[in-house]
Short mmCIF file of C-alpha atoms and ligand atoms in Angstrom, two decimals:
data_model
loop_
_atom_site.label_atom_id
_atom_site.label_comp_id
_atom_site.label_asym_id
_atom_site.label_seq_id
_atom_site.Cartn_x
_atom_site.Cartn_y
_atom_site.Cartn_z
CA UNK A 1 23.13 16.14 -59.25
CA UNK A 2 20.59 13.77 -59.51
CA UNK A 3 22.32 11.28 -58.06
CA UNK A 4 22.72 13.59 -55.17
CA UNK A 5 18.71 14.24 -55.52
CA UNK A 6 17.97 10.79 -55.64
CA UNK A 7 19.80 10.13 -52.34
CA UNK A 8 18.52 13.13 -50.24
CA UNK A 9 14.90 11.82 -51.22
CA UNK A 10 16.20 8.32 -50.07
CA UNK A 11 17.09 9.61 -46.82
CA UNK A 12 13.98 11.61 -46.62
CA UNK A 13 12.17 8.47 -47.30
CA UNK A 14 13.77 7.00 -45.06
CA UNK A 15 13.78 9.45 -41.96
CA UNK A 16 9.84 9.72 -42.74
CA UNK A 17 9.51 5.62 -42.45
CA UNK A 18 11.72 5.01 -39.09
CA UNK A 19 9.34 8.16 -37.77
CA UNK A 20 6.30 6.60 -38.94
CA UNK A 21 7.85 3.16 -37.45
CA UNK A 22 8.52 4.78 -34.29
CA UNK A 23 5.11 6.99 -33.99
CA UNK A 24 3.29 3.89 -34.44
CA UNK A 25 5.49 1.89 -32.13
CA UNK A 26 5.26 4.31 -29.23
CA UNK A 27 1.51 4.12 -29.43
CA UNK A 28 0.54 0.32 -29.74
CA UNK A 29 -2.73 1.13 -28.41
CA UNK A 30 -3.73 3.62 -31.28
CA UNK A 31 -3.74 0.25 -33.24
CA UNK A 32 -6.08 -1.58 -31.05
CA UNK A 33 -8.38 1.22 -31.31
CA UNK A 34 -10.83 0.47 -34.64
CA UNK A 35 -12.81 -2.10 -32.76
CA UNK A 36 -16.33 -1.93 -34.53
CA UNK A 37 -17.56 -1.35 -38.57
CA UNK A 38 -17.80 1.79 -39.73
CA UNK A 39 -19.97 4.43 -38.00
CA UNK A 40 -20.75 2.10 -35.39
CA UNK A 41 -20.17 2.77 -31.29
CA UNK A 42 -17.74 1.14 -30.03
CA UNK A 43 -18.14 1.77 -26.07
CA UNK A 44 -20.75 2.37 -23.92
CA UNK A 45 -20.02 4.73 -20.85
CA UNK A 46 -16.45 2.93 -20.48
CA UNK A 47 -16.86 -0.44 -21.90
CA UNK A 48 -15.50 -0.90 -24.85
CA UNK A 49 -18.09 -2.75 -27.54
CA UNK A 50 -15.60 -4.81 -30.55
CA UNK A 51 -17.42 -6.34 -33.50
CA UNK A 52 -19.02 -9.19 -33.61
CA UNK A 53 -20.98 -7.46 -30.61
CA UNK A 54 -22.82 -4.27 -31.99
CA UNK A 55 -25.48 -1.47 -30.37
CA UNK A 56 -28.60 -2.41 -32.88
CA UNK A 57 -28.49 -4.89 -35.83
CA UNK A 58 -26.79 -3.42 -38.24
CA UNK A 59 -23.54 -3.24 -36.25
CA UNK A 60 -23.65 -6.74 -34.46
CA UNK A 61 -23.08 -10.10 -36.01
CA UNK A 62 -26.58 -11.55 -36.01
CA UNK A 63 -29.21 -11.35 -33.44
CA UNK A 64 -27.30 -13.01 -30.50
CA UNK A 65 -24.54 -10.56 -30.94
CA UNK A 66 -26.57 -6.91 -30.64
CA UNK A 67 -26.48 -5.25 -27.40
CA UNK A 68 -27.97 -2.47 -25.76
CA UNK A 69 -26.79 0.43 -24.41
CA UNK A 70 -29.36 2.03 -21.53
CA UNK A 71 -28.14 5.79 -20.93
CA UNK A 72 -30.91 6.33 -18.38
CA UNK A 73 -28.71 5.11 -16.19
CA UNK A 74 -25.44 6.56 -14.95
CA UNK A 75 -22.98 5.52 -15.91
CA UNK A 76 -25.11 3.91 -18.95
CA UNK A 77 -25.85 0.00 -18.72
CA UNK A 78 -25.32 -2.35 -21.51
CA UNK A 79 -27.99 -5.14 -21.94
CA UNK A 80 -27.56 -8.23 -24.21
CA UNK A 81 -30.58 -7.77 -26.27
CA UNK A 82 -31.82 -10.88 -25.98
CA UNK A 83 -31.61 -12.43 -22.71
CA UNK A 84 -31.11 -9.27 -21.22
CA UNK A 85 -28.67 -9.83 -18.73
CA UNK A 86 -26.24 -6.37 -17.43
CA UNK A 87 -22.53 -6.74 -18.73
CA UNK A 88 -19.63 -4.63 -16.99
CA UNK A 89 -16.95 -6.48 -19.34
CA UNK A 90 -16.64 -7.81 -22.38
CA UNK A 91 -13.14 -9.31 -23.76
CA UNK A 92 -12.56 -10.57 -27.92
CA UNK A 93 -9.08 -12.12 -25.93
CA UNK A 94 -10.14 -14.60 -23.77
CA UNK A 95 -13.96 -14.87 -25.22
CA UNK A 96 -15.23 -13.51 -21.60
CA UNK A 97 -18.03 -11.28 -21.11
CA UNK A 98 -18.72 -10.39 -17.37
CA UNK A 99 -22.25 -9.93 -16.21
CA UNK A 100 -23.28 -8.80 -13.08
CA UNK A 101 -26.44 -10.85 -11.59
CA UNK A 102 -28.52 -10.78 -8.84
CA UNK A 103 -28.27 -12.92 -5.61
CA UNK A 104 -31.67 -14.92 -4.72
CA UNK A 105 -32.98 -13.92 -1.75
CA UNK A 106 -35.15 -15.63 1.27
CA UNK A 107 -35.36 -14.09 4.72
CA UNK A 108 -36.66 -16.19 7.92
CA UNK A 109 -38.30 -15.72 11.63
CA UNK A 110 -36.92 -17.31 14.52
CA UNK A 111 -39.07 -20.58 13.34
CA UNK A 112 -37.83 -20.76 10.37
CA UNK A 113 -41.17 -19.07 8.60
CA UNK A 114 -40.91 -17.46 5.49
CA UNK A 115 -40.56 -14.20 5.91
CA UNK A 116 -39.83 -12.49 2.57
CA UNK A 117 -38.89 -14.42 -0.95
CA UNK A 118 -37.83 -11.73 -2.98
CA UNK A 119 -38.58 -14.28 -5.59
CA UNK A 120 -35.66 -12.21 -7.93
CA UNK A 121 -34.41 -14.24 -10.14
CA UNK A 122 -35.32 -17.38 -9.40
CA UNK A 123 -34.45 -17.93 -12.84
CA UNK A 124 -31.37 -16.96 -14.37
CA UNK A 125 -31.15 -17.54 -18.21
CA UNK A 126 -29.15 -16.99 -21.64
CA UNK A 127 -31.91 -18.55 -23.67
CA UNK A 128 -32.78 -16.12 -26.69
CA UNK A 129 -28.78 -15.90 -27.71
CA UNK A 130 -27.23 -18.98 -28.28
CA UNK A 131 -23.64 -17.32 -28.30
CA UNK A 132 -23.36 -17.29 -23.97
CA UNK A 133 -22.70 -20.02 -21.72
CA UNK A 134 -21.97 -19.59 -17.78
CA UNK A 135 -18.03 -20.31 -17.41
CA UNK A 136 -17.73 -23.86 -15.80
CA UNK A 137 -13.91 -22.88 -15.13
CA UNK A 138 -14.32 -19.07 -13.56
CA UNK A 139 -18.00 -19.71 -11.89
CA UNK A 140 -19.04 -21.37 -8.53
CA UNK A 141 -22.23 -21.94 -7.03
CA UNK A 142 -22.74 -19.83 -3.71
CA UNK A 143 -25.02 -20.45 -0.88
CA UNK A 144 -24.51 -17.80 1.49
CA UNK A 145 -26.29 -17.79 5.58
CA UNK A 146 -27.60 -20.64 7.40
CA UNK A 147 -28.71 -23.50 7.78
CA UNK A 148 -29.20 -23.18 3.82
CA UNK A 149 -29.16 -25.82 1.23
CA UNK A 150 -28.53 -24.20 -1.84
CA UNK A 151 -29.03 -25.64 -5.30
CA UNK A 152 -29.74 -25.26 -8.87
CA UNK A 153 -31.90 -27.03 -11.39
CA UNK A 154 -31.83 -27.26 -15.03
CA UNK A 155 -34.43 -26.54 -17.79
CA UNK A 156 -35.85 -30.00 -17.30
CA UNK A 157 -35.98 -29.74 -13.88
CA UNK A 158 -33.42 -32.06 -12.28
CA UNK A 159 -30.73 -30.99 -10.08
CA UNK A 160 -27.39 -29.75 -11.02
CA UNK A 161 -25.53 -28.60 -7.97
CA UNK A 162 -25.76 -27.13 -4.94
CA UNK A 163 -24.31 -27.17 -1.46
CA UNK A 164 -25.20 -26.72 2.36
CA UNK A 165 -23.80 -23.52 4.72
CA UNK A 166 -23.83 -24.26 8.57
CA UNK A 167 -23.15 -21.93 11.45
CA UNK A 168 -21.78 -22.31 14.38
CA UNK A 169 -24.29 -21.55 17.96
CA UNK A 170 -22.47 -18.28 18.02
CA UNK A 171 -22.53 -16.97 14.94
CA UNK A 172 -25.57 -16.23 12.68
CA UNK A 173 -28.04 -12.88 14.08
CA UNK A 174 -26.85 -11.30 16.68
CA UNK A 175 -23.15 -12.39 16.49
CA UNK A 176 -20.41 -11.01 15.47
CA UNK A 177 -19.04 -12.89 11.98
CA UNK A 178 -15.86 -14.93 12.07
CA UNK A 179 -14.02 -15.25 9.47
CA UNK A 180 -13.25 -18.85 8.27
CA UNK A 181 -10.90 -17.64 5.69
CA UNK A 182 -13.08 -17.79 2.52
CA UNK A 183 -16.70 -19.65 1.67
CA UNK A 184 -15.57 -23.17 2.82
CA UNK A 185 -19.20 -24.13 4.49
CA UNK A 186 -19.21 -22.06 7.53
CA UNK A 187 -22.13 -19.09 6.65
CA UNK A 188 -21.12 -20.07 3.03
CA UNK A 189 -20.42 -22.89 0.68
CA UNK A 190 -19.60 -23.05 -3.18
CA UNK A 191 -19.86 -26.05 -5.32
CA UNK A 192 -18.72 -26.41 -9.18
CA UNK A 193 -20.73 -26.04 -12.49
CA UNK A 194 -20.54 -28.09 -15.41
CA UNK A 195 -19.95 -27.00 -18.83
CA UNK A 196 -22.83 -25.73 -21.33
CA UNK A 197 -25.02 -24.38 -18.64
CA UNK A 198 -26.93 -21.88 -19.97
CA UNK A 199 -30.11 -22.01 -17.75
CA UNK A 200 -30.71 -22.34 -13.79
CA UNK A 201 -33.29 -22.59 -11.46
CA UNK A 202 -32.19 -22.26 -8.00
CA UNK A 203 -34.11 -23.33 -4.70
CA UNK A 204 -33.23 -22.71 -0.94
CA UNK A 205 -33.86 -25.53 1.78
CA UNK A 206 -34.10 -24.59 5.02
CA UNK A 207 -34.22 -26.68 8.53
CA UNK A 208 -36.61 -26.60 11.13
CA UNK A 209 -35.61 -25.60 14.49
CA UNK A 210 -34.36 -28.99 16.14
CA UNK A 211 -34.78 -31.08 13.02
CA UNK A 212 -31.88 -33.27 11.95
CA UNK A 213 -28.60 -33.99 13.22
CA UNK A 214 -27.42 -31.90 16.14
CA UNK A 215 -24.70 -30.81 14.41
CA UNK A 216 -26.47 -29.06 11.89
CA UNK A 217 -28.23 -27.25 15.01
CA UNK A 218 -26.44 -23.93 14.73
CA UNK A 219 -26.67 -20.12 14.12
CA UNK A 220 -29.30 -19.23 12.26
CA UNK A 221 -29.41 -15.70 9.57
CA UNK A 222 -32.36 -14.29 8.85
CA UNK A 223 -31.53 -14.34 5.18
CA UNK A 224 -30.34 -16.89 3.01
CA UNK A 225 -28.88 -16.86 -0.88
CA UNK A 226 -27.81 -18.62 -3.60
CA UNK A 227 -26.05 -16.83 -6.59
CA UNK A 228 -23.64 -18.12 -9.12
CA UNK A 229 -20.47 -15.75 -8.35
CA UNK A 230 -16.87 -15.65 -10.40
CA UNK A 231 -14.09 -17.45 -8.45
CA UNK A 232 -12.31 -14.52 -8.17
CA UNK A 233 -14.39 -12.48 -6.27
CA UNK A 234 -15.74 -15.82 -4.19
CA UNK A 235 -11.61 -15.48 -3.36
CA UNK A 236 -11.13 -11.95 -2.72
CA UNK A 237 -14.23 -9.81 -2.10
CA UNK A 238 -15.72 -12.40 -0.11
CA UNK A 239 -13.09 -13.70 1.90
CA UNK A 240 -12.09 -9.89 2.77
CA UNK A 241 -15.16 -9.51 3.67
CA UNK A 242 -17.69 -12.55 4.93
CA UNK A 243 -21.05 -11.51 4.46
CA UNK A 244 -23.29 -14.14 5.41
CA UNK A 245 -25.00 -12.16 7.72
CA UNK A 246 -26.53 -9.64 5.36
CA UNK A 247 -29.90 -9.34 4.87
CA UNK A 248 -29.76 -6.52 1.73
CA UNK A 249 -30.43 -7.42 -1.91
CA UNK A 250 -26.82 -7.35 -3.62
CA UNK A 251 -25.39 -8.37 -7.06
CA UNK A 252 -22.14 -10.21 -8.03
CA UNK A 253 -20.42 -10.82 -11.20
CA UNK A 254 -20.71 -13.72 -12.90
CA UNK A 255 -18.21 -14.58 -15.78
CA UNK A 256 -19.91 -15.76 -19.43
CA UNK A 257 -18.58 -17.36 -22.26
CA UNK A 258 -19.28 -16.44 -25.86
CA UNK A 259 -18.22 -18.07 -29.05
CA UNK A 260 -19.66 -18.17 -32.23
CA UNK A 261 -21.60 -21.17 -32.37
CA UNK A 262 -23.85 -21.69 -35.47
CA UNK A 263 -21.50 -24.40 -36.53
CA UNK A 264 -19.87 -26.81 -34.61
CA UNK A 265 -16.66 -25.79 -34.61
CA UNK A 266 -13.51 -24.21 -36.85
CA UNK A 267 -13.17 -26.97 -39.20
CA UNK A 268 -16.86 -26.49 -40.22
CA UNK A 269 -17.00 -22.78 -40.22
CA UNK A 270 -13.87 -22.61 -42.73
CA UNK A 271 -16.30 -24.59 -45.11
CA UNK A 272 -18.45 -21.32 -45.66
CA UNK A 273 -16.01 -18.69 -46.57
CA UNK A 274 -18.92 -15.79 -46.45
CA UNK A 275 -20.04 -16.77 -43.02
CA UNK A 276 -16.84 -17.35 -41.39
CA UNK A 277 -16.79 -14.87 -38.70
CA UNK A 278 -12.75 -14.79 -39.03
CA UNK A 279 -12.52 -12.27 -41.25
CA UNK A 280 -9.14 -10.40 -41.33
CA UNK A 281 -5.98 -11.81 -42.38
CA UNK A 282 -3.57 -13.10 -40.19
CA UNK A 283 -6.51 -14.36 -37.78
CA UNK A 284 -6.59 -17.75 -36.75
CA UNK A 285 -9.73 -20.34 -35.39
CA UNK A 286 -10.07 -21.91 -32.14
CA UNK A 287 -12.92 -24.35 -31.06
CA UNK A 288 -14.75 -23.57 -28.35
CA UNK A 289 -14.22 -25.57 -25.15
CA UNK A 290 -17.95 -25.04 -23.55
CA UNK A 291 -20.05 -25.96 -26.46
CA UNK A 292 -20.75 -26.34 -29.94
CA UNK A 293 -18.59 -23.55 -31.70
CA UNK A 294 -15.73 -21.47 -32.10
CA UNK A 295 -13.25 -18.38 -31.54
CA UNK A 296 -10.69 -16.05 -33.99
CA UNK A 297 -7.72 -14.82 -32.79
CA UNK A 298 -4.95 -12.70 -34.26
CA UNK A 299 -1.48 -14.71 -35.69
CA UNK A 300 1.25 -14.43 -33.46
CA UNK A 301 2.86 -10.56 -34.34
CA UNK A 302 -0.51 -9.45 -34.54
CA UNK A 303 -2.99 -7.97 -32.68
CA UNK A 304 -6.50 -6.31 -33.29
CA UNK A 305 -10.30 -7.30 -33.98
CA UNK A 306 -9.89 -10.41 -36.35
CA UNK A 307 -13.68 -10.10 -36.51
CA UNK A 308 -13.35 -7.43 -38.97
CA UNK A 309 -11.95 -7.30 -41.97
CA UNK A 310 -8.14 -6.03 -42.07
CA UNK A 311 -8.51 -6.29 -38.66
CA UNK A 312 -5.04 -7.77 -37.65
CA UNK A 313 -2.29 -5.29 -37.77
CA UNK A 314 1.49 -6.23 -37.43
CA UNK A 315 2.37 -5.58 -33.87
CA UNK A 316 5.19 -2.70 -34.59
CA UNK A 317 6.38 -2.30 -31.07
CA UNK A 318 7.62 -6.36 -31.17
CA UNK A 319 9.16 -5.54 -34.46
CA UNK A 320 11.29 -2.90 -33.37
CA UNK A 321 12.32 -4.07 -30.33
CA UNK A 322 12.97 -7.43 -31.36
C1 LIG B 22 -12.78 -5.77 -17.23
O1 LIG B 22 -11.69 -6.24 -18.02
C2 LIG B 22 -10.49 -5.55 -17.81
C3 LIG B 22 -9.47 -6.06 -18.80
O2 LIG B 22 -9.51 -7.45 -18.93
C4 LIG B 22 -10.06 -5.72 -16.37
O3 LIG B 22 -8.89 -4.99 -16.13
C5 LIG B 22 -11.18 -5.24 -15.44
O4 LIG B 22 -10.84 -5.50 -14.12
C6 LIG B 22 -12.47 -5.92 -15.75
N1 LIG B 22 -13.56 -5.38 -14.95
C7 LIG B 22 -14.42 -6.15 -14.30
C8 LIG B 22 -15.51 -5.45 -13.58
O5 LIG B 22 -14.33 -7.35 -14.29
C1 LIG B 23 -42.94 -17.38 11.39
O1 LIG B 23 -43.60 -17.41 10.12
C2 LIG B 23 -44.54 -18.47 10.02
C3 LIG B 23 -45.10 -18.50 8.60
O2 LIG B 23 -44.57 -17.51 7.79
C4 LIG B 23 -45.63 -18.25 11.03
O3 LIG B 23 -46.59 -19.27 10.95
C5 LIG B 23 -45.02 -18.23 12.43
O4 LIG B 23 -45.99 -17.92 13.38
C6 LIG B 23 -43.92 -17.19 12.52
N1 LIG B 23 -43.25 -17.30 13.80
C7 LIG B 23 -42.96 -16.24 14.55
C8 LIG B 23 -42.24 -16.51 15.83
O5 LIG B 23 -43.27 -15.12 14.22
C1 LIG B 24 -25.80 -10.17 12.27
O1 LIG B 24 -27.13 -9.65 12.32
C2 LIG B 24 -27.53 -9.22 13.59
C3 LIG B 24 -28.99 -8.83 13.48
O2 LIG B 24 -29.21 -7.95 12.41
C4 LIG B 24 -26.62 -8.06 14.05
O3 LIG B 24 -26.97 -7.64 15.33
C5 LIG B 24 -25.16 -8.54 14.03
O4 LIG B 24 -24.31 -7.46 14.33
C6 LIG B 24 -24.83 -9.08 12.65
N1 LIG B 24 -23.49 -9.61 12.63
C7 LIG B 24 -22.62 -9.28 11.68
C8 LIG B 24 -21.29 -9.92 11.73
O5 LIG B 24 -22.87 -8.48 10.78
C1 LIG B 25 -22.86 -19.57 -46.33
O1 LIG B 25 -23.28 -18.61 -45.39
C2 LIG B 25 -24.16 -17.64 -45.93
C3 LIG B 25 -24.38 -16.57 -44.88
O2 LIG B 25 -24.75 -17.14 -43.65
C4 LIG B 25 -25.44 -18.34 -46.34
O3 LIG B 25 -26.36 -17.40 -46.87
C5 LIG B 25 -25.13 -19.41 -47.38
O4 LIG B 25 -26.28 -20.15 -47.67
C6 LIG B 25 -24.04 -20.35 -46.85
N1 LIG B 25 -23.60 -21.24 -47.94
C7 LIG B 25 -23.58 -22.56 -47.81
C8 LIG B 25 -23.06 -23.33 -48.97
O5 LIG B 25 -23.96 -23.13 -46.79
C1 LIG B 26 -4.63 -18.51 -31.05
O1 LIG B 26 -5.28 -19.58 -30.39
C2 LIG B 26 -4.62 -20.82 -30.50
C3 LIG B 26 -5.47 -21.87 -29.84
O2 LIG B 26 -5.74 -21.56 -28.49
C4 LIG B 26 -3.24 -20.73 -29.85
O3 LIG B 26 -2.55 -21.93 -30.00
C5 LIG B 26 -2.49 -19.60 -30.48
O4 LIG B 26 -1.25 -19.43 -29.80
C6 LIG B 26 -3.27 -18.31 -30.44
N1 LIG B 26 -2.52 -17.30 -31.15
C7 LIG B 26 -2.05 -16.22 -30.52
C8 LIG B 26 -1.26 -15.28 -31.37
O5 LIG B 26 -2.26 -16.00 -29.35
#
């Protein structure tokens, strides 16, 4: 009998733990979920917000982690406290954070007077929060319209990069836009960045009417820009859809990467077991690549925040498929 007992509880047991298996391998996500510390938000409108990021200071790692989240607008905005650039995106994964920037804008007569210089954001910073660099790998530089020399300085002053956009005689105002196939010089040019920019001050050159070689002598716009622009939309919104005739204000993402970076790197962070911002077990450390710093990222089976404490959970669906 109570052998009998003991068995039907076994098999309870067990029915109850390949149902709990399977309820929490049909619903990986559900694991994914805690994202933030206790009684902290962890979206804003529909971005999600993980720890070390935080609305206010109690819920973000330090000062160059907090974040605001603007609900006068619709959907709600979220503003890096700090240097108070607008994120749409923001990934623990790949240690991306998207932010969505303004183009630079200078309009022209038919001499090449200046017309308007929206004089926005001349100057485009992440000073204030030492945790965000612009991606050297996912950013280009743009210079959109012609004739335009486009270029960026640093915080000292000296140039960085920067490229020219031509037309041809027919194109520019009052033509019709041909396509070259992406920004390859023609209405638009991009150039690369280099790594640990975290500052730029950009500048458009124009030409005079006549002035230089007669090649450069083509279509004019009647606006120019420069804007730093993610690769992928330089390839895919843009090239759908040339637009160096516009003459609007306009914003394009821009891809940012964040690390922890009050130490050098992992080696030197494991030194200080309080301040180590790998918390959970079964996290792991990687060194940044754009700067002083470092990453955490779940062991392989696992998947989570390994920001947080316990944050790494076993990866059930893996487990029972495998
Ligand atoms: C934000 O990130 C998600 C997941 O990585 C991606 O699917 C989405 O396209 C991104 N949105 C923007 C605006 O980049
Ligand atoms: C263009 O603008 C410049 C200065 O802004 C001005 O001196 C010039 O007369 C203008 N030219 C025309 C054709 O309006
Ligand atoms: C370029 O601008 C001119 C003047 O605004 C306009 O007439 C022309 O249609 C535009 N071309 C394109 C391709 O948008
Ligand atoms: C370790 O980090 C904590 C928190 O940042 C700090 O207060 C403490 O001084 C550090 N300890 C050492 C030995 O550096
Ligand atoms: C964590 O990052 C390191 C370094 O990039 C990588 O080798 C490792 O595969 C990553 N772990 C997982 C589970 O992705």
């Amino acid at each position: 009998m109570t052998e009998m007992t003991t068995s039907a509880q076994h098999l309870q047991v067990l029915a109850l733990t390949v149902f709990l298996v399977c309820a929490a391998a049909v619903t990986p996500a559900a694991l994914a979920q805690q994202q933030q510390l206790p009684g902290c938000p962890d979206k804003c409108g529909d971005i999600s917000i993980p720890y070390p990021f935080g609305i206010g200071a109690r819920c973000a790692r330090g000062q160059y982690f907090e974040l605001e989240c603007n609900r006068a607008y619709s959907p709600p905005r979220l503003i890096v406290s700090t240097h108070r650039q607008h994120l749409v995106n923001l990934s623990l994964a790949d240690g991306e954070a998207i932010a969505l920037i303004n183009a630079k804008r200078q309009c022209y007569n038919s001499t090449e007077g200046l017309v308007t210089d929206a004089n926005v954001n001349k100057e485009v910073t992440l000073y204030g929060s030492n945790a965000y660099r612009f991606s050297a790998a996912r950013n280009r530089y743009v210079a959109l319209g012609c004739p335009n020399m486009g270029y960026f300085v640093d915080g000292t002053g000296f140039y960085v990069s920067g490229c020219t956009s031509f037309c041809r005689p027919s194109q520019g105002s009052g033509a019709s836009g041909a396509s070259t196939g992406g920004c390859t010089g023609e209405g638009c040019c991009q150039s690369r960045i280099p790594t640990n920019t975290d500052y730029y001050e950009q500048y458009i050159q124009t030409f005079k009417p006549g002035e230089g070689d007669p090649i450069l002598r083509g279509g004019t716009t009647a606006c120019r820009y420069v804007f730093m622009a993610e690769d992928k939309w330089i390839d895919t919104t843009y090239r759908d859809t040339p637009m160096f005739n516009r003459t609007d204000d306009f914003a394009v993402p821009v891809v940012l990467n964040w690390a922890i970076r009050n130490v050098a790197n992992c080696d030197i962070a494991k030194r200080n077991r309080t301040d180590y911002a790998c918390q959970s077990d079964n996290s792991g450390c990687v060194d940044s690549i754009d700067g002083p710093g470092y990453r955490c990222n779940c062991s392989q089976g696992y998947e989570g925040n390994p920001y947080l404490i316990g944050g790494c959970k076993a990866y059930l669906l893996e487990l029972v498929l495998s």
